[in-house]
Amino acid sequence: MAVRNRLQNATLDIESSGIDLRSGHGLLLADDAVGVDSVSVTNFSVVNLSPGEKAVTTGETVDVSATVVNVGDAAGSQTVSLTRNGSIVDETTATLSAGETTTVTFAGVFGGLGPGTYAYGVQTANDSQTATLSVGSPPNFTVTALSPESISLAGGESFDVSATIENTGEQEGTQSVALTVDGRETSSRTVSLEPGETRTVTFADVSTADFEQGEYAYRVGTANDSRTGALTIADRWFRASVPDRVVPGENATIPYTLTNAGDSAVGDASFVVAAEQNGTDVSPSVGWKSDGLAAGASWTTNVTLAVDRDFDGEVVHVNATGQLGGERTSVNATIPVTETDVELHAPERITTTPGSSMNVSYTLENTGTTKPSAGGIFVASTTGPLSVNGSKARFLGFQAPVPATGESVGHSFTIDVPESTPPGTYRIAGQGVLGTEIDDWANTTVVVTEGLDRFDQNEPAGEIGFQDVLDAIGAYNEGETVGGSPVTFQDVLDVIGAYNSGS
């Protein structure tokens, strides 16, 4: 009868004629039978699969790594494979002594996968680890609505445009939403959206001062989509700059302007203004220019609109008629009435240099008659390579108190100007909000220059003036920076020299 004994993967058949009766059991030990020691083997274990559960967008690559440990008692080599859904997509060889560890990396893989869920892993002959890779479509910012879709106004007047942006992709994303008029970008907002999230972006007080009479297209666009509206700018010779709102018990100013666009002087230039509702008044209600208007000349009169403190209407209607050289035209305005009002103040102009950081200070003033429960000061957008260092918002009612009527609150934001920023003019748009809907905007022009131009901080622009010299000396004495850089003794000498030479 045969006795079967297993040693690792070998099977020994020992016939009865080979039994050593000296064992006392009629069995022969395997080691004695073959005359060898116990067999040593390699065993490559896989641990620490990275990046583990992972979500990416189509076209995005992944670096996959894992730790391979030889937990066996012999040195050896094995193939280490990268798998996807059970199939090998890449492999390498690892050689390890007993107890030795190595990290195996497969760099820049899975970039060609379409949307879906995949099981990926790293395996050896002895072990494996797997995880899930989710591939989604990238963020897709779609402009789903534009309001209004057409605008008609007089040259020099401003308009508001709102657009609804929806992220129809499968990943969160951040994009710039830009408004362009006749191909020229006038403003932009940075928007972050989760998949399926929708947000309304408003561009307020867009000026037409740089555009001639005519037909134009305005466009709100993202990196993925856009919508276009029609803009008509008329050569209106009678126009008004209407305030965004008026507060009961306070006055608002409406400038009315008559312009003689003809080639000869006219002797008849006048206007009449009236506010329709009880509890409202305008002054002056009539204006005339006794000596007429020369060709190309304009005449502006500030009309004060007063609204009683107990006025309970939601809007005030102000109608005006202008007369010039026998012609008449009307400008009718509807002005919202609100107890909440706000003014945001910011520096009009800052001069700095590439590679600098600067502080832009905003002051929000409560100019209404109530104290809302919340508000905020925001950097709504920056142009070019300029960026906000840190938070873009200061929330009132949480991070800082909401100012009472007649009071103000301030906050400064740090703006980075990269070293690669070309010299030129850039813009920072600030927004101040009180309540949920009442806001005001303040734009700051940032002039990025090289050399002594950073000391040109005061009017007139384009030359070093007396006040610029005083500011440079003061900054040097106080150890302050100008244009994001420290002021040296040589800088002051150079500024004085430029002032004396008129450059």
Coordinates of C-alpha atoms in Angstrom, one line a residue:
M1 CA 0.0 0.0 0.0
A2 CA 1.3 3.4 -0.8
V3 CA 1.7 6.3 1.7
R4 CA 1.1 9.8 0.2
N5 CA 2.8 12.8 1.9
R6 CA 2.6 16.4 0.5
L7 CA 5.6 18.8 0.7
Q8 CA 4.7 22.2 -0.6
N9 CA 3.6 21.6 -4.2
A10 CA 5.4 18.2 -4.6
T11 CA 3.7 14.8 -4.0
L12 CA 5.9 11.8 -2.9
D13 CA 4.7 8.3 -3.5
I14 CA 6.4 5.9 -1.1
E15 CA 6.0 2.3 -2.0
S16 CA 5.8 -0.3 0.8
S17 CA 9.2 -1.7 -0.1
G18 CA 10.7 1.7 0.9
I19 CA 9.1 1.8 4.4
D20 CA 11.6 2.3 7.2
L21 CA 10.4 -0.1 9.9
R22 CA 12.7 1.8 12.4
S23 CA 10.2 4.7 12.5
G24 CA 8.0 2.6 14.7
H25 CA 4.9 3.5 12.6
G26 CA 5.8 2.1 9.3
L27 CA 6.1 5.6 7.8
L28 CA 9.1 7.4 6.3
L29 CA 9.5 11.2 7.0
A30 CA 9.5 13.2 3.8
D31 CA 12.7 15.1 4.5
D32 CA 14.5 11.9 5.2
A33 CA 13.0 10.4 2.0
V34 CA 14.3 13.1 -0.4
G35 CA 17.3 14.2 1.6
V36 CA 16.5 18.0 1.4
D37 CA 15.6 20.9 3.7
S38 CA 12.2 22.7 3.7
V39 CA 11.4 24.8 0.5
S40 CA 11.7 28.7 0.7
V41 CA 9.3 30.8 -1.5
T42 CA 8.5 34.4 -2.4
N43 CA 5.1 36.0 -1.6
F44 CA 4.5 39.5 -3.0
S45 CA 1.7 41.3 -1.0
V46 CA 0.0 44.5 -2.3
V47 CA -1.0 47.3 0.1
N48 CA -1.6 51.1 0.2
L49 CA -3.3 51.4 -3.3
S50 CA -3.4 55.0 -4.2
P51 CA -5.4 57.2 -5.0
G52 CA -8.1 54.8 -3.8
E53 CA -11.7 55.8 -4.6
K54 CA -11.3 58.5 -7.2
A55 CA -13.5 60.8 -9.4
V56 CA -12.0 62.4 -12.5
T57 CA -13.2 64.1 -15.6
T58 CA -12.8 62.8 -19.1
G59 CA -9.3 63.3 -20.4
E60 CA -7.9 63.6 -16.9
T61 CA -5.0 61.2 -16.1
V62 CA -4.3 59.5 -12.8
D63 CA -1.1 58.4 -11.1
V64 CA -1.7 54.9 -9.6
S65 CA 0.7 53.6 -7.0
A66 CA 0.9 50.7 -4.5
T67 CA 3.3 49.3 -2.0
V68 CA 4.6 45.8 -2.8
V69 CA 6.0 43.8 0.1
N70 CA 7.8 40.4 -0.1
V71 CA 6.3 38.6 2.9
G72 CA 7.9 35.4 1.8
D73 CA 11.2 33.9 3.1
A74 CA 13.1 34.0 -0.3
A75 CA 14.3 36.7 -2.7
G76 CA 12.7 36.8 -6.1
S77 CA 11.1 38.7 -8.9
Q78 CA 7.5 39.0 -9.9
T79 CA 5.4 40.9 -12.5
V80 CA 3.4 43.8 -11.0
S81 CA 0.4 44.6 -13.1
L82 CA -2.0 47.5 -13.4
T83 CA -5.5 46.3 -14.2
R84 CA -8.8 47.8 -15.3
N85 CA -12.0 45.8 -15.0
G86 CA -9.9 42.7 -14.6
S87 CA -7.7 43.3 -17.7
I88 CA -4.0 44.1 -17.6
V89 CA -3.3 47.5 -19.0
D90 CA 0.3 48.0 -17.9
E91 CA 3.0 46.0 -16.0
T92 CA 6.4 46.2 -14.6
T93 CA 8.8 43.9 -12.7
A94 CA 9.7 44.1 -9.0
T95 CA 12.7 42.3 -7.5
L96 CA 12.7 42.0 -3.7
S97 CA 14.6 40.3 -1.0
A98 CA 12.7 38.6 1.8
G99 CA 10.9 41.3 3.8
E100 CA 11.8 44.1 1.4
T101 CA 9.3 46.8 0.3
T102 CA 9.0 48.9 -2.8
T103 CA 6.5 51.4 -4.2
V104 CA 5.3 50.7 -7.8
T105 CA 3.9 53.7 -9.7
F106 CA 2.0 53.8 -13.0
A107 CA 2.0 57.5 -14.0
G108 CA -0.4 59.3 -16.3
V109 CA -2.9 56.5 -16.9
F110 CA -6.6 56.2 -17.8
G111 CA -6.7 59.5 -19.7
G112 CA -8.6 58.0 -22.6
L113 CA -11.5 56.6 -20.6
G114 CA -15.0 57.8 -21.4
P115 CA -17.7 58.6 -18.7
G116 CA -18.4 55.6 -16.5
T117 CA -17.3 53.6 -13.4
Y118 CA -14.2 51.4 -13.6
A119 CA -12.6 48.9 -11.2
Y120 CA -8.8 49.4 -11.3
G121 CA -6.1 47.8 -9.2
V122 CA -2.5 46.6 -8.8
Q123 CA -1.8 42.8 -8.7
T124 CA 1.1 40.4 -8.3
A125 CA 1.1 36.6 -8.6
N126 CA 0.1 36.3 -4.9
D127 CA -2.1 39.4 -4.1
S128 CA -4.1 42.4 -5.4
Q129 CA -5.9 45.5 -4.3
T130 CA -8.7 47.3 -6.2
A131 CA -10.6 50.5 -6.0
T132 CA -13.2 52.4 -8.1
L133 CA -12.5 55.1 -10.6
S134 CA -15.4 57.3 -11.6
V135 CA -15.0 59.2 -14.8
G136 CA -17.5 62.0 -15.4
S137 CA -18.0 64.6 -18.0
P138 CA -16.2 67.9 -17.3
P139 CA -18.0 71.1 -16.0
N140 CA -20.1 72.6 -18.7
F141 CA -21.3 76.1 -18.0
T142 CA -24.4 76.8 -20.1
V143 CA -26.0 80.2 -20.5
T144 CA -29.6 79.3 -20.2
A145 CA -31.2 82.7 -20.2
L146 CA -30.3 86.4 -21.0
S147 CA -32.3 89.3 -19.7
P148 CA -33.0 91.6 -21.4
E149 CA -32.5 90.3 -24.9
S150 CA -32.6 93.7 -26.5
I151 CA -31.7 97.2 -25.1
S152 CA -32.3 100.7 -26.6
L153 CA -30.8 103.8 -24.9
A154 CA -29.1 107.0 -25.5
G155 CA -25.4 107.4 -25.9
G156 CA -23.6 107.7 -22.5
E157 CA -26.4 105.9 -20.6
S158 CA -25.8 102.7 -18.7
F159 CA -27.6 99.4 -18.7
D160 CA -27.9 96.2 -16.7
V161 CA -27.7 92.7 -18.0
S162 CA -28.4 89.4 -16.2
A163 CA -27.7 85.9 -17.3
T164 CA -28.6 82.5 -15.9
I165 CA -25.6 80.1 -15.8
E166 CA -26.1 76.3 -15.2
N167 CA -23.4 73.7 -14.8
T168 CA -24.7 70.8 -16.9
G169 CA -21.6 68.8 -16.5
E170 CA -20.9 66.0 -13.9
Q171 CA -18.1 67.8 -12.0
E172 CA -17.8 70.9 -9.9
G173 CA -16.0 73.8 -11.8
T174 CA -15.1 77.4 -11.7
Q175 CA -15.2 79.6 -14.8
S176 CA -15.1 83.3 -15.8
V177 CA -18.5 84.7 -17.0
A178 CA -17.8 87.7 -19.2
L179 CA -19.9 90.4 -20.8
T180 CA -18.7 91.8 -24.1
V181 CA -20.1 94.7 -26.1
D182 CA -19.1 94.8 -29.8
G183 CA -16.4 92.2 -29.1
R184 CA -14.9 94.3 -26.2
E185 CA -15.0 92.8 -22.7
T186 CA -16.5 95.2 -20.3
S187 CA -16.8 93.1 -17.2
S188 CA -16.4 89.6 -15.8
R189 CA -17.4 87.5 -12.8
T190 CA -15.8 84.3 -11.5
V191 CA -18.4 81.7 -10.8
S192 CA -18.1 78.3 -9.1
L193 CA -20.9 75.8 -9.6
E194 CA -21.7 72.2 -8.4
P195 CA -23.1 69.8 -11.0
G196 CA -26.7 70.9 -11.8
E197 CA -26.3 74.1 -9.9
T198 CA -27.7 77.3 -11.4
R199 CA -26.8 80.9 -10.6
T200 CA -27.9 84.3 -12.0
V201 CA -25.0 86.7 -12.8
T202 CA -25.7 90.4 -13.1
F203 CA -23.6 93.1 -14.8
A204 CA -24.8 96.4 -13.4
D205 CA -24.2 100.0 -14.7
V206 CA -22.6 99.0 -17.9
S207 CA -21.6 102.3 -19.5
T208 CA -22.0 103.1 -23.2
A209 CA -19.9 106.3 -23.0
D210 CA -17.2 104.8 -25.3
F211 CA -19.7 103.8 -28.0
E212 CA -21.0 105.9 -30.9
Q213 CA -24.6 105.9 -32.1
G214 CA -25.5 102.6 -33.8
E215 CA -26.4 98.9 -33.5
Y216 CA -24.3 96.6 -31.4
A217 CA -24.3 93.0 -30.1
Y218 CA -23.7 92.3 -26.4
R219 CA -22.8 88.8 -25.3
V220 CA -22.6 87.0 -22.0
G221 CA -20.3 84.0 -22.4
T222 CA -18.5 81.2 -20.5
A223 CA -15.8 78.9 -21.7
N224 CA -18.6 76.6 -23.0
D225 CA -21.5 78.7 -24.1
S226 CA -22.9 82.2 -24.7
R227 CA -26.0 84.2 -25.5
T228 CA -26.2 87.4 -27.5
G229 CA -28.5 90.4 -27.3
A230 CA -29.1 93.5 -29.4
L231 CA -28.0 96.9 -28.2
T232 CA -29.2 100.1 -29.9
I233 CA -27.5 103.4 -29.0
A234 CA -29.4 106.4 -30.1
D235 CA -28.1 109.9 -30.6
R236 CA -30.5 111.3 -28.0
W237 CA -29.9 115.0 -27.3
F238 CA -31.9 115.0 -24.1
R239 CA -31.0 112.4 -21.5
A240 CA -31.0 111.8 -17.7
S241 CA -28.8 109.9 -15.3
V242 CA -31.4 108.1 -13.2
P243 CA -30.5 106.8 -9.7
D244 CA -30.9 103.1 -8.9
R245 CA -33.3 103.9 -6.1
V246 CA -34.5 106.6 -3.7
V247 CA -35.0 106.5 0.1
P248 CA -38.1 108.0 1.7
G249 CA -37.2 111.1 3.7
E250 CA -34.0 111.7 1.6
N251 CA -33.2 113.4 -1.6
A252 CA -31.8 112.0 -4.9
T253 CA -30.2 113.9 -7.7
I254 CA -31.1 113.4 -11.3
P255 CA -28.8 115.2 -13.8
Y256 CA -30.6 116.2 -17.1
T257 CA -28.5 117.1 -20.1
L258 CA -29.4 118.8 -23.3
T259 CA -26.8 118.4 -26.2
N260 CA -26.7 120.4 -29.4
A261 CA -25.4 117.9 -31.9
G262 CA -26.1 120.2 -34.8
D263 CA -23.7 122.3 -36.8
S264 CA -25.1 125.7 -35.7
A265 CA -26.2 127.3 -32.4
V266 CA -29.8 127.2 -31.2
G267 CA -31.6 129.8 -29.1
D268 CA -34.2 127.6 -27.5
A269 CA -32.9 125.1 -24.8
S270 CA -35.3 124.2 -22.0
F271 CA -36.8 121.3 -20.0
V272 CA -39.8 120.6 -17.7
V273 CA -39.7 117.9 -15.1
A274 CA -42.6 116.5 -13.0
A275 CA -43.0 113.7 -10.3
E276 CA -46.4 112.2 -10.5
Q277 CA -47.3 110.9 -7.1
N278 CA -48.3 112.7 -3.9
G279 CA -45.5 112.9 -1.4
T280 CA -42.9 113.5 -4.1
D281 CA -41.4 116.7 -5.5
V282 CA -38.7 117.9 -7.9
S283 CA -36.7 121.1 -7.9
P284 CA -36.2 122.8 -10.2
S285 CA -39.1 121.6 -12.2
V286 CA -38.3 124.0 -15.1
G287 CA -35.0 125.0 -16.6
W288 CA -34.0 127.1 -19.6
K289 CA -30.8 128.4 -21.0
S290 CA -31.4 132.0 -22.0
D291 CA -28.5 132.3 -24.4
G292 CA -29.2 129.0 -26.1
L293 CA -26.6 126.3 -27.0
A294 CA -23.7 126.6 -29.3
A295 CA -23.0 123.8 -31.8
G296 CA -21.6 120.8 -30.1
A297 CA -22.3 122.2 -26.6
S298 CA -24.1 120.5 -23.7
W299 CA -26.0 121.9 -20.8
T300 CA -26.6 119.9 -17.6
T301 CA -28.9 120.7 -14.7
N302 CA -29.1 118.7 -11.5
V303 CA -32.7 118.2 -10.5
T304 CA -33.4 117.2 -6.9
L305 CA -36.0 114.5 -6.3
A306 CA -37.5 114.6 -2.8
V307 CA -39.7 111.8 -1.4
D308 CA -41.6 112.2 1.9
R309 CA -40.6 110.0 4.9
D310 CA -44.1 108.5 5.0
F311 CA -44.3 107.8 1.3
D312 CA -45.6 104.2 1.0
G313 CA -45.3 103.6 -2.7
E314 CA -42.9 101.1 -4.3
V315 CA -41.7 103.4 -7.2
V316 CA -41.6 107.0 -8.2
H317 CA -42.4 108.1 -11.7
V318 CA -40.5 111.1 -13.0
N319 CA -41.3 112.4 -16.4
A320 CA -39.3 115.1 -18.2
T321 CA -39.6 116.9 -21.6
G322 CA -36.7 118.6 -23.3
Q323 CA -36.9 121.2 -26.0
L324 CA -34.1 122.2 -28.3
G325 CA -34.4 124.4 -31.4
G326 CA -38.1 123.7 -31.7
E327 CA -37.8 120.0 -31.3
R328 CA -39.1 118.1 -28.2
T329 CA -38.4 114.7 -26.7
S330 CA -39.3 113.0 -23.4
V331 CA -37.3 111.0 -20.9
N332 CA -39.5 109.0 -18.5
A333 CA -38.0 107.3 -15.5
T334 CA -39.4 104.8 -12.9
I335 CA -37.3 104.8 -9.7
P336 CA -37.7 102.1 -7.0
V337 CA -38.3 103.4 -3.5
T338 CA -36.6 101.5 -0.7
E339 CA -35.7 102.1 2.9
T340 CA -32.4 100.3 2.4
D341 CA -29.6 102.0 0.6
V342 CA -25.8 101.5 0.4
E343 CA -22.7 103.2 -1.0
L344 CA -19.4 101.5 -1.6
H345 CA -16.2 103.5 -1.7
A346 CA -12.9 102.3 -3.1
P347 CA -9.7 103.9 -4.5
E348 CA -10.2 105.0 -8.0
R349 CA -6.6 104.3 -9.1
I350 CA -3.7 102.3 -7.8
T351 CA -0.2 102.1 -9.4
T352 CA 1.9 99.0 -8.8
T353 CA 4.6 96.8 -10.3
P354 CA 4.7 93.1 -11.6
G355 CA 5.4 90.6 -8.8
S356 CA 3.8 92.8 -6.1
S357 CA 0.8 92.4 -3.7
M358 CA -1.4 95.3 -2.8
N359 CA -4.2 96.0 -0.4
V360 CA -7.5 97.4 -1.8
S361 CA -9.6 99.0 0.9
Y362 CA -13.4 99.2 0.6
T363 CA -15.8 101.2 2.8
L364 CA -19.5 100.3 2.9
E365 CA -21.8 103.1 4.1
N366 CA -25.4 102.5 5.1
T367 CA -27.1 105.4 3.5
G368 CA -30.7 104.1 4.1
T369 CA -33.0 104.5 7.0
T370 CA -32.9 100.9 8.2
K371 CA -30.3 98.4 9.5
P372 CA -30.6 95.1 7.6
S373 CA -29.6 91.9 9.3
A374 CA -27.0 90.9 6.7
G375 CA -24.7 92.3 4.0
G376 CA -21.3 92.0 2.5
I377 CA -18.3 93.4 0.8
F378 CA -17.1 91.4 -2.2
V379 CA -14.4 91.5 -4.9
A380 CA -16.7 90.6 -7.7
S381 CA -14.1 90.3 -10.5
T382 CA -10.5 91.1 -11.5
T383 CA -9.2 91.5 -15.0
G384 CA -6.0 90.0 -16.5
P385 CA -3.8 87.9 -14.3
L386 CA -4.7 89.8 -11.1
S387 CA -6.1 87.6 -8.4
V388 CA -7.4 87.8 -4.8
N389 CA -5.1 86.4 -2.2
G390 CA -7.4 84.7 0.3
S391 CA -11.1 85.3 0.8
K392 CA -13.0 87.3 -1.8
A393 CA -15.8 88.3 0.6
R394 CA -16.4 89.9 4.0
F395 CA -19.9 88.9 5.3
L396 CA -21.6 91.4 7.5
G397 CA -23.8 90.2 10.3
F398 CA -21.4 87.2 10.7
Q399 CA -17.7 88.2 10.2
A400 CA -18.3 91.9 10.9
P401 CA -21.3 94.0 12.2
V402 CA -23.8 95.5 9.8
P403 CA -23.5 99.3 10.0
A404 CA -26.4 101.3 11.4
T405 CA -27.9 104.1 9.4
G406 CA -25.3 106.7 8.6
E407 CA -22.4 104.5 9.7
S408 CA -19.8 102.6 7.7
V409 CA -17.7 99.4 7.9
G410 CA -14.5 98.8 6.0
H411 CA -12.4 95.8 4.8
S412 CA -9.2 95.4 2.8
F413 CA -8.5 92.6 0.3
T414 CA -5.0 91.6 -0.9
I415 CA -4.6 91.5 -4.6
D416 CA -1.6 89.6 -6.2
V417 CA 0.0 90.9 -9.3
P418 CA 2.1 88.0 -10.8
E419 CA 5.7 88.7 -11.9
S420 CA 4.6 87.9 -15.5
T421 CA 1.9 90.6 -15.6
P422 CA 2.6 92.9 -18.6
P423 CA 2.6 96.6 -18.0
G424 CA -0.9 98.0 -18.6
T425 CA -4.2 98.9 -17.1
Y426 CA -6.4 96.4 -15.2
R427 CA -9.6 96.7 -13.2
I428 CA -11.0 95.4 -9.9
A429 CA -14.8 95.4 -9.5
G430 CA -16.0 95.6 -5.9
Q431 CA -19.6 95.1 -4.7
G432 CA -21.3 96.2 -1.5
V433 CA -24.6 94.7 -0.4
L434 CA -27.1 95.4 2.3
G435 CA -30.1 93.2 2.8
T436 CA -30.7 90.7 0.0
E437 CA -31.0 93.0 -3.1
I438 CA -29.6 96.4 -2.5
D439 CA -26.1 96.8 -3.8
D440 CA -23.5 99.3 -5.0
W441 CA -20.4 98.9 -7.1
A442 CA -17.0 100.5 -7.0
N443 CA -14.3 100.0 -9.7
T444 CA -10.6 100.5 -9.1
T445 CA -8.2 101.0 -12.0
V446 CA -4.9 99.2 -11.5
V447 CA -2.0 100.6 -13.5
V448 CA 0.9 98.0 -13.6
T449 CA 4.1 99.8 -14.5
E450 CA 7.9 99.3 -14.2
G451 CA 10.4 101.6 -12.7
L452 CA 9.5 105.0 -11.3
D453 CA 6.0 104.9 -12.7
R454 CA 4.9 103.1 -9.5
F455 CA 5.3 106.4 -7.7
D456 CA 2.8 108.1 -10.0
Q457 CA -0.1 107.7 -7.6
N458 CA -1.7 111.2 -7.8
E459 CA -3.1 113.4 -10.5
P460 CA -2.1 114.4 -13.0
A461 CA -1.5 110.9 -14.2
G462 CA 1.5 110.2 -16.4
E463 CA 4.0 112.4 -14.5
I464 CA 5.7 112.6 -11.1
G465 CA 4.2 115.5 -9.2
F466 CA 4.9 117.3 -6.0
Q467 CA 2.5 115.1 -4.0
D468 CA 4.1 112.0 -5.4
V469 CA 7.5 113.2 -4.1
L470 CA 6.0 113.9 -0.6
D471 CA 4.4 110.4 -0.6
A472 CA 7.7 108.7 -1.6
I473 CA 9.5 110.5 1.2
G474 CA 6.8 109.6 3.7
A475 CA 6.8 106.0 2.6
Y476 CA 10.6 105.8 3.0
N477 CA 10.5 107.3 6.5
E478 CA 7.7 105.0 7.7
G479 CA 9.2 101.9 6.1
E480 CA 6.1 101.5 3.9
T481 CA 5.8 100.0 0.4
V482 CA 4.7 101.7 -2.9
G483 CA 3.4 99.6 -5.7
G484 CA 4.0 96.5 -3.6
S485 CA 7.8 97.1 -3.2
P486 CA 9.8 98.7 -0.4
V487 CA 10.9 102.3 -0.9
T488 CA 14.7 102.8 -0.8
F489 CA 16.8 105.9 -0.3
Q490 CA 17.8 105.7 -4.0
D491 CA 14.1 105.5 -5.0
V492 CA 13.4 108.8 -3.3
L493 CA 16.4 110.5 -5.0
D494 CA 15.1 109.1 -8.4
V495 CA 11.6 110.4 -7.7
I496 CA 12.9 113.9 -6.8
G497 CA 15.0 113.9 -10.0
A498 CA 12.0 112.9 -12.1
Y499 CA 10.0 115.7 -10.5
N500 CA 12.6 118.4 -11.1
S501 CA 13.1 117.2 -14.7
G502 CA 9.3 117.2 -15.4
S503 CA 9.2 113.6 -16.3

